[in-house]
Amino acid sequence: MTTIRTRVAIVGAGPAGLLLSHQLAEAGIESIVIDRRSRAEIESTIRAGILEQGTVELLDTLGGFSRARTTGARHDGIELRFAGEGHRIDFAQLVGRAVWLYPQHEVLKDLVAARLAGGQDLRFGVTAVRVDDAASDRPRVIATGADGAPLEIEAEVVVGADGSRSVVREAVSGHRTGYFREYPFAWFGILCEAPPSAEELIYSNSPDGFALISQRSATVQRMYFQCDPDVDPDAFSEAQMWDALQARVPGTTLQEGPIFQRDVLRFRSFVAQDLRKGRIALIGDAAHTVPPTGAKGMNLAAADVVVLSRALRALLLEGDERLLDTFAETALGRIWKAQHFSWWMTSMLHVTADASEFDRRRQLGELRSVVESEAGSRYLAEAYTGWPLE
Ligand code: DHB
């Protein structure tokens, strides 16, 4: 059994874990990040593409390693489409803020490169099994190394940034899980080789269901359409996928091209019952899951990191435990606002099989209350671009 000692043991090399280790390193606090996946797997998993302004500003602290502003594209608005009409939500005019289209796996490449260039301890293929001595000041992560040998990391703080199937969560919440919501639909996502069909994102509500027209680059596009959670993505022909998308964005002729990637994203809302116990804390998807509408997942992880890194600086540099004591309460304020926003965008835009004619007309009334009211539009713009970080 190899034992490693460090100040902060971070389980999970996703955006939350890597960003936290970066913020700690900036403050001179040593940490180790482990992940059971390989570097190639982490850097190639397709996820959402929208960064809030505050997330981009946080990534700016990576210096030249963040390509969000250079390779990514600034978006000053989105379009809501319903009843055959498009309505632009102008972020710049409403809240003076913007978002950046820059996919999560590109963020991860930047973060990994920055961590490795900084000589940080980042280990792939290392699987956390459990946390021991959870109630003490020296909790230990029990893991299996890339070579299959047992490995133990003893730290002053253990952070679970290990995603929705978190192993660390067990040490924080025990048998108590959290607050859940399931949705009766999913997104069918595609990546295709084609020029963009629109300059900005289109969130479209149609009688056939929801569609999102997003982008990636001049030659690659990302689009989604609402589907049944149990569909088999391989059962669709390319023509069927284009028909499904096209029917859901009346008024736009989509630029079609070869579809080279397809996936089904299930919808869930979740907040863990507890985010901290003693010297163990949860951030990112280990602490919460949001449905994808509104792209809050990675942005919420970045916001957790801001709150936790401040608490860990106070604890580990000044011996002041007060911010760690209030970490969960502070983080949960934003988490529940983002939960509400993601649920609201989802329920306002999707169509359920059991919707009555009343439900359908009420939904159109809700969409009109957003686009025809400056207050309504401003709430959407404020939440979408992200509430200010502390
Ligand atoms: C993307 C995903 C989202 O969930 C969203 O709300 C906007 C964009 C994307 O993958 O491009």
PDB file of C-alpha atoms in Angstrom, residues 98-276:
ATOM      1  CA  ALA A  98     -22.460  37.721 -22.477  1.00  0.00           C
ATOM      2  CA  VAL A  99     -21.800  33.976 -22.654  1.00  0.00           C
ATOM      3  CA  TRP A 100     -19.135  32.072 -24.592  1.00  0.00           C
ATOM      4  CA  LEU A 101     -19.677  29.049 -26.777  1.00  0.00           C
ATOM      5  CA  TYR A 102     -16.700  26.857 -25.915  1.00  0.00           C
ATOM      6  CA  PRO A 103     -17.247  23.136 -25.320  1.00  0.00           C
ATOM      7  CA  GLN A 104     -16.547  21.517 -21.985  1.00  0.00           C
ATOM      8  CA  HIS A 105     -13.988  19.026 -23.353  1.00  0.00           C
ATOM      9  CA  GLU A 106     -11.945  21.953 -24.694  1.00  0.00           C
ATOM     10  CA  VAL A 107     -12.086  23.547 -21.223  1.00  0.00           C
ATOM     11  CA  LEU A 108     -10.816  20.247 -19.845  1.00  0.00           C
ATOM     12  CA  LYS A 109      -7.910  20.138 -22.307  1.00  0.00           C
ATOM     13  CA  ASP A 110      -6.912  23.637 -21.170  1.00  0.00           C
ATOM     14  CA  LEU A 111      -7.194  22.735 -17.484  1.00  0.00           C
ATOM     15  CA  VAL A 112      -5.207  19.500 -17.834  1.00  0.00           C
ATOM     16  CA  ALA A 113      -2.465  21.263 -19.827  1.00  0.00           C
ATOM     17  CA  ALA A 114      -2.235  24.033 -17.216  1.00  0.00           C
ATOM     18  CA  ARG A 115      -2.087  21.566 -14.287  1.00  0.00           C
ATOM     19  CA  LEU A 116       0.608  19.438 -15.925  1.00  0.00           C
ATOM     20  CA  ALA A 117       2.672  22.451 -17.024  1.00  0.00           C
ATOM     21  CA  GLY A 118       2.542  23.673 -13.422  1.00  0.00           C
ATOM     22  CA  GLY A 119       4.063  20.370 -12.258  1.00  0.00           C
ATOM     23  CA  GLN A 120       0.888  19.465 -10.341  1.00  0.00           C
ATOM     24  CA  ASP A 121       0.065  15.937  -9.202  1.00  0.00           C
ATOM     25  CA  LEU A 122      -2.725  14.783 -11.514  1.00  0.00           C
ATOM     26  CA  ARG A 123      -3.253  11.028 -11.839  1.00  0.00           C
ATOM     27  CA  PHE A 124      -5.444   9.272 -14.380  1.00  0.00           C
ATOM     28  CA  GLY A 125      -6.663   5.681 -14.091  1.00  0.00           C
ATOM     29  CA  VAL A 126      -6.792   5.911 -10.272  1.00  0.00           C
ATOM     30  CA  THR A 127     -10.105   4.714  -8.817  1.00  0.00           C
ATOM     31  CA  ALA A 128     -11.327   5.998  -5.449  1.00  0.00           C
ATOM     32  CA  VAL A 129     -12.993   3.236  -3.454  1.00  0.00           C
ATOM     33  CA  ARG A 130     -14.064   5.045  -0.263  1.00  0.00           C
ATOM     34  CA  VAL A 131     -13.086   7.679   2.279  1.00  0.00           C
ATOM     35  CA  ASP A 132     -11.824   6.482   5.664  1.00  0.00           C
ATOM     36  CA  ASP A 133     -11.550   8.450   8.927  1.00  0.00           C
ATOM     37  CA  ALA A 134     -14.195  10.794   7.581  1.00  0.00           C
ATOM     38  CA  ALA A 135     -14.815  12.352  10.993  1.00  0.00           C
ATOM     39  CA  SER A 136     -11.149  13.143  11.684  1.00  0.00           C
ATOM     40  CA  ASP A 137      -8.821  15.994  10.700  1.00  0.00           C
ATOM     41  CA  ARG A 138      -6.869  13.575   8.457  1.00  0.00           C
ATOM     42  CA  PRO A 139      -9.428  11.866   6.196  1.00  0.00           C
ATOM     43  CA  ARG A 140      -7.996   9.314   3.768  1.00  0.00           C
ATOM     44  CA  VAL A 141      -9.027   8.426   0.236  1.00  0.00           C
ATOM     45  CA  ILE A 142      -8.648   4.699  -0.312  1.00  0.00           C
ATOM     46  CA  ALA A 143      -8.024   4.030  -3.987  1.00  0.00           C
ATOM     47  CA  THR A 144      -6.697   1.594  -6.548  1.00  0.00           C
ATOM     48  CA  GLY A 145      -3.795   2.839  -8.667  1.00  0.00           C
ATOM     49  CA  ALA A 146      -3.528   2.648 -12.440  1.00  0.00           C
ATOM     50  CA  ASP A 147      -1.388  -0.499 -11.950  1.00  0.00           C
ATOM     51  CA  GLY A 148      -4.060  -2.145  -9.773  1.00  0.00           C
ATOM     52  CA  ALA A 149      -2.061  -1.643  -6.550  1.00  0.00           C
ATOM     53  CA  PRO A 150      -3.751  -0.156  -3.462  1.00  0.00           C
ATOM     54  CA  LEU A 151      -3.146   3.531  -2.881  1.00  0.00           C
ATOM     55  CA  GLU A 152      -4.074   5.779   0.032  1.00  0.00           C
ATOM     56  CA  ILE A 153      -4.123   9.577   0.054  1.00  0.00           C
ATOM     57  CA  GLU A 154      -4.067  11.237   3.448  1.00  0.00           C
ATOM     58  CA  ALA A 155      -5.075  14.890   3.424  1.00  0.00           C
ATOM     59  CA  GLU A 156      -6.333  17.764   5.545  1.00  0.00           C
ATOM     60  CA  VAL A 157      -9.393  18.038   3.314  1.00  0.00           C
ATOM     61  CA  VAL A 158     -10.996  15.592   0.853  1.00  0.00           C
ATOM     62  CA  VAL A 159     -13.095  16.994  -1.985  1.00  0.00           C
ATOM     63  CA  GLY A 160     -15.580  14.893  -3.958  1.00  0.00           C
ATOM     64  CA  ALA A 161     -15.638  16.264  -7.507  1.00  0.00           C
ATOM     65  CA  ASP A 162     -16.359  12.785  -8.796  1.00  0.00           C
ATOM     66  CA  GLY A 163     -19.579  13.305 -10.710  1.00  0.00           C
ATOM     67  CA  SER A 164     -23.130  12.096 -10.298  1.00  0.00           C
ATOM     68  CA  ARG A 165     -22.040   8.583  -9.235  1.00  0.00           C
ATOM     69  CA  SER A 166     -19.788  10.054  -6.563  1.00  0.00           C
ATOM     70  CA  VAL A 167     -17.966   7.677  -4.225  1.00  0.00           C
ATOM     71  CA  VAL A 168     -17.064  10.502  -1.838  1.00  0.00           C
ATOM     72  CA  ARG A 169     -20.765  11.410  -1.377  1.00  0.00           C
ATOM     73  CA  GLU A 170     -21.237   8.269   0.733  1.00  0.00           C
ATOM     74  CA  ALA A 171     -18.830   9.683   3.339  1.00  0.00           C
ATOM     75  CA  VAL A 172     -20.778  12.964   3.484  1.00  0.00           C
ATOM     76  CA  SER A 173     -24.400  11.883   3.260  1.00  0.00           C
ATOM     77  CA  GLY A 174     -24.306   8.213   4.279  1.00  0.00           C
ATOM     78  CA  HIS A 175     -27.602   6.601   3.348  1.00  0.00           C
ATOM     79  CA  ARG A 176     -29.339   9.987   3.018  1.00  0.00           C
ATOM     80  CA  THR A 177     -29.327  10.785  -0.665  1.00  0.00           C
ATOM     81  CA  GLY A 178     -30.950  14.062  -1.586  1.00  0.00           C
ATOM     82  CA  TYR A 179     -33.650  15.812  -3.561  1.00  0.00           C
ATOM     83  CA  PHE A 180     -34.589  14.375  -6.972  1.00  0.00           C
ATOM     84  CA  ARG A 181     -36.721  15.076  -9.980  1.00  0.00           C
ATOM     85  CA  GLU A 182     -37.014  13.001 -13.146  1.00  0.00           C
ATOM     86  CA  TYR A 183     -38.436  14.253 -16.439  1.00  0.00           C
ATOM     87  CA  PRO A 184     -40.437  12.235 -18.971  1.00  0.00           C
ATOM     88  CA  PHE A 185     -38.180  13.200 -21.879  1.00  0.00           C
ATOM     89  CA  ALA A 186     -34.562  13.392 -23.006  1.00  0.00           C
ATOM     90  CA  TRP A 187     -32.464  15.109 -25.686  1.00  0.00           C
ATOM     91  CA  PHE A 188     -31.228  13.442 -28.804  1.00  0.00           C
ATOM     92  CA  GLY A 189     -27.934  15.219 -29.515  1.00  0.00           C
ATOM     93  CA  ILE A 190     -26.030  15.218 -32.784  1.00  0.00           C
ATOM     94  CA  LEU A 191     -22.746  16.568 -34.077  1.00  0.00           C
ATOM     95  CA  CYS A 192     -22.643  17.140 -37.821  1.00  0.00           C
ATOM     96  CA  GLU A 193     -20.338  18.489 -40.463  1.00  0.00           C
ATOM     97  CA  ALA A 194     -22.155  21.528 -41.810  1.00  0.00           C
ATOM     98  CA  PRO A 195     -21.979  25.303 -41.737  1.00  0.00           C
ATOM     99  CA  PRO A 196     -23.986  27.040 -38.965  1.00  0.00           C
ATOM    100  CA  SER A 197     -27.749  27.300 -39.486  1.00  0.00           C
ATOM    101  CA  ALA A 198     -27.981  30.362 -37.235  1.00  0.00           C
ATOM    102  CA  GLU A 199     -25.560  32.858 -35.712  1.00  0.00           C
ATOM    103  CA  GLU A 200     -26.868  32.422 -32.182  1.00  0.00           C
ATOM    104  CA  LEU A 201     -28.511  29.555 -30.300  1.00  0.00           C
ATOM    105  CA  ILE A 202     -32.170  28.894 -31.048  1.00  0.00           C
ATOM    106  CA  TYR A 203     -34.272  27.387 -28.240  1.00  0.00           C
ATOM    107  CA  SER A 204     -37.433  26.291 -30.020  1.00  0.00           C
ATOM    108  CA  ASN A 205     -40.781  25.180 -28.647  1.00  0.00           C
ATOM    109  CA  SER A 206     -43.010  23.567 -31.279  1.00  0.00           C
ATOM    110  CA  PRO A 207     -46.061  21.285 -31.217  1.00  0.00           C
ATOM    111  CA  ASP A 208     -43.679  18.429 -32.183  1.00  0.00           C
ATOM    112  CA  GLY A 209     -41.439  19.099 -29.177  1.00  0.00           C
ATOM    113  CA  PHE A 210     -38.345  21.086 -28.285  1.00  0.00           C
ATOM    114  CA  ALA A 211     -35.194  21.613 -30.342  1.00  0.00           C
ATOM    115  CA  LEU A 212     -31.962  23.478 -29.668  1.00  0.00           C
ATOM    116  CA  ILE A 213     -29.843  24.669 -32.558  1.00  0.00           C
ATOM    117  CA  SER A 214     -26.350  25.235 -31.211  1.00  0.00           C
ATOM    118  CA  GLN A 215     -22.998  25.568 -32.924  1.00  0.00           C
ATOM    119  CA  ARG A 216     -19.408  24.419 -32.512  1.00  0.00           C
ATOM    120  CA  SER A 217     -17.355  25.960 -35.336  1.00  0.00           C
ATOM    121  CA  ALA A 218     -17.562  27.103 -38.967  1.00  0.00           C
ATOM    122  CA  THR A 219     -17.709  23.467 -40.055  1.00  0.00           C
ATOM    123  CA  VAL A 220     -19.165  21.486 -37.119  1.00  0.00           C
ATOM    124  CA  GLN A 221     -22.589  21.999 -35.506  1.00  0.00           C
ATOM    125  CA  ARG A 222     -24.312  20.682 -32.380  1.00  0.00           C
ATOM    126  CA  MET A 223     -28.102  20.272 -32.309  1.00  0.00           C
ATOM    127  CA  TYR A 224     -30.587  18.556 -30.034  1.00  0.00           C
ATOM    128  CA  PHE A 225     -34.213  17.492 -30.286  1.00  0.00           C
ATOM    129  CA  GLN A 226     -36.566  16.300 -27.578  1.00  0.00           C
ATOM    130  CA  CYS A 227     -37.048  12.531 -27.560  1.00  0.00           C
ATOM    131  CA  ASP A 228     -38.285   9.687 -25.418  1.00  0.00           C
ATOM    132  CA  PRO A 229     -35.724   8.751 -22.711  1.00  0.00           C
ATOM    133  CA  ASP A 230     -35.722   5.138 -23.855  1.00  0.00           C
ATOM    134  CA  VAL A 231     -35.022   5.636 -27.571  1.00  0.00           C
ATOM    135  CA  ASP A 232     -32.146   3.773 -29.127  1.00  0.00           C
ATOM    136  CA  PRO A 233     -30.038   6.423 -30.913  1.00  0.00           C
ATOM    137  CA  ASP A 234     -28.796   3.835 -33.403  1.00  0.00           C
ATOM    138  CA  ALA A 235     -32.341   3.107 -34.564  1.00  0.00           C
ATOM    139  CA  PHE A 236     -32.535   6.532 -36.276  1.00  0.00           C
ATOM    140  CA  SER A 237     -31.472   7.083 -39.885  1.00  0.00           C
ATOM    141  CA  GLU A 238     -29.800  10.392 -40.752  1.00  0.00           C
ATOM    142  CA  ALA A 239     -32.941  11.403 -42.668  1.00  0.00           C
ATOM    143  CA  GLN A 240     -35.094  10.733 -39.592  1.00  0.00           C
ATOM    144  CA  MET A 241     -32.829  12.879 -37.409  1.00  0.00           C
ATOM    145  CA  TRP A 242     -32.945  15.763 -39.874  1.00  0.00           C
ATOM    146  CA  ASP A 243     -36.721  15.438 -40.207  1.00  0.00           C
ATOM    147  CA  ALA A 244     -37.129  15.520 -36.431  1.00  0.00           C
ATOM    148  CA  LEU A 245     -34.920  18.613 -36.106  1.00  0.00           C
ATOM    149  CA  GLN A 246     -36.381  20.421 -39.093  1.00  0.00           C
ATOM    150  CA  ALA A 247     -39.985  19.913 -37.919  1.00  0.00           C
ATOM    151  CA  ARG A 248     -39.135  21.544 -34.580  1.00  0.00           C
ATOM    152  CA  VAL A 249     -37.656  24.782 -35.958  1.00  0.00           C
ATOM    153  CA  PRO A 250     -40.275  25.987 -38.426  1.00  0.00           C
ATOM    154  CA  GLY A 251     -39.036  29.113 -40.184  1.00  0.00           C
ATOM    155  CA  THR A 252     -35.406  27.991 -40.481  1.00  0.00           C
ATOM    156  CA  THR A 253     -33.967  25.735 -43.161  1.00  0.00           C
ATOM    157  CA  LEU A 254     -31.249  23.792 -41.390  1.00  0.00           C
ATOM    158  CA  GLN A 255     -27.914  23.331 -43.132  1.00  0.00           C
ATOM    159  CA  GLU A 256     -27.575  19.563 -43.268  1.00  0.00           C
ATOM    160  CA  GLY A 257     -24.387  17.506 -43.412  1.00  0.00           C
ATOM    161  CA  PRO A 258     -23.004  14.124 -42.294  1.00  0.00           C
ATOM    162  CA  ILE A 259     -23.892  13.294 -38.668  1.00  0.00           C
ATOM    163  CA  PHE A 260     -20.790  11.816 -37.029  1.00  0.00           C
ATOM    164  CA  GLN A 261     -21.868  11.610 -33.403  1.00  0.00           C
ATOM    165  CA  ARG A 262     -25.194  10.970 -31.666  1.00  0.00           C
ATOM    166  CA  ASP A 263     -26.201  10.515 -28.039  1.00  0.00           C
ATOM    167  CA  VAL A 264     -29.242  10.558 -25.763  1.00  0.00           C
ATOM    168  CA  LEU A 265     -29.072  12.797 -22.688  1.00  0.00           C
ATOM    169  CA  ARG A 266     -31.450  11.903 -19.881  1.00  0.00           C
ATOM    170  CA  PHE A 267     -32.944  14.676 -17.764  1.00  0.00           C
ATOM    171  CA  ARG A 268     -32.596  14.734 -14.005  1.00  0.00           C
ATOM    172  CA  SER A 269     -32.545  17.333 -11.274  1.00  0.00           C
ATOM    173  CA  PHE A 270     -30.703  16.415  -8.066  1.00  0.00           C
ATOM    174  CA  VAL A 271     -29.263  18.155  -5.023  1.00  0.00           C
ATOM    175  CA  ALA A 272     -27.403  16.103  -2.412  1.00  0.00           C
ATOM    176  CA  GLN A 273     -28.790  16.267   1.102  1.00  0.00           C
ATOM    177  CA  ASP A 274     -25.453  17.403   2.541  1.00  0.00           C
ATOM    178  CA  LEU A 275     -22.543  19.071   0.773  1.00  0.00           C
ATOM    179  CA  ARG A 276     -20.076  18.865   3.630  1.00  0.00           C
TER     180      ARG A 276
END
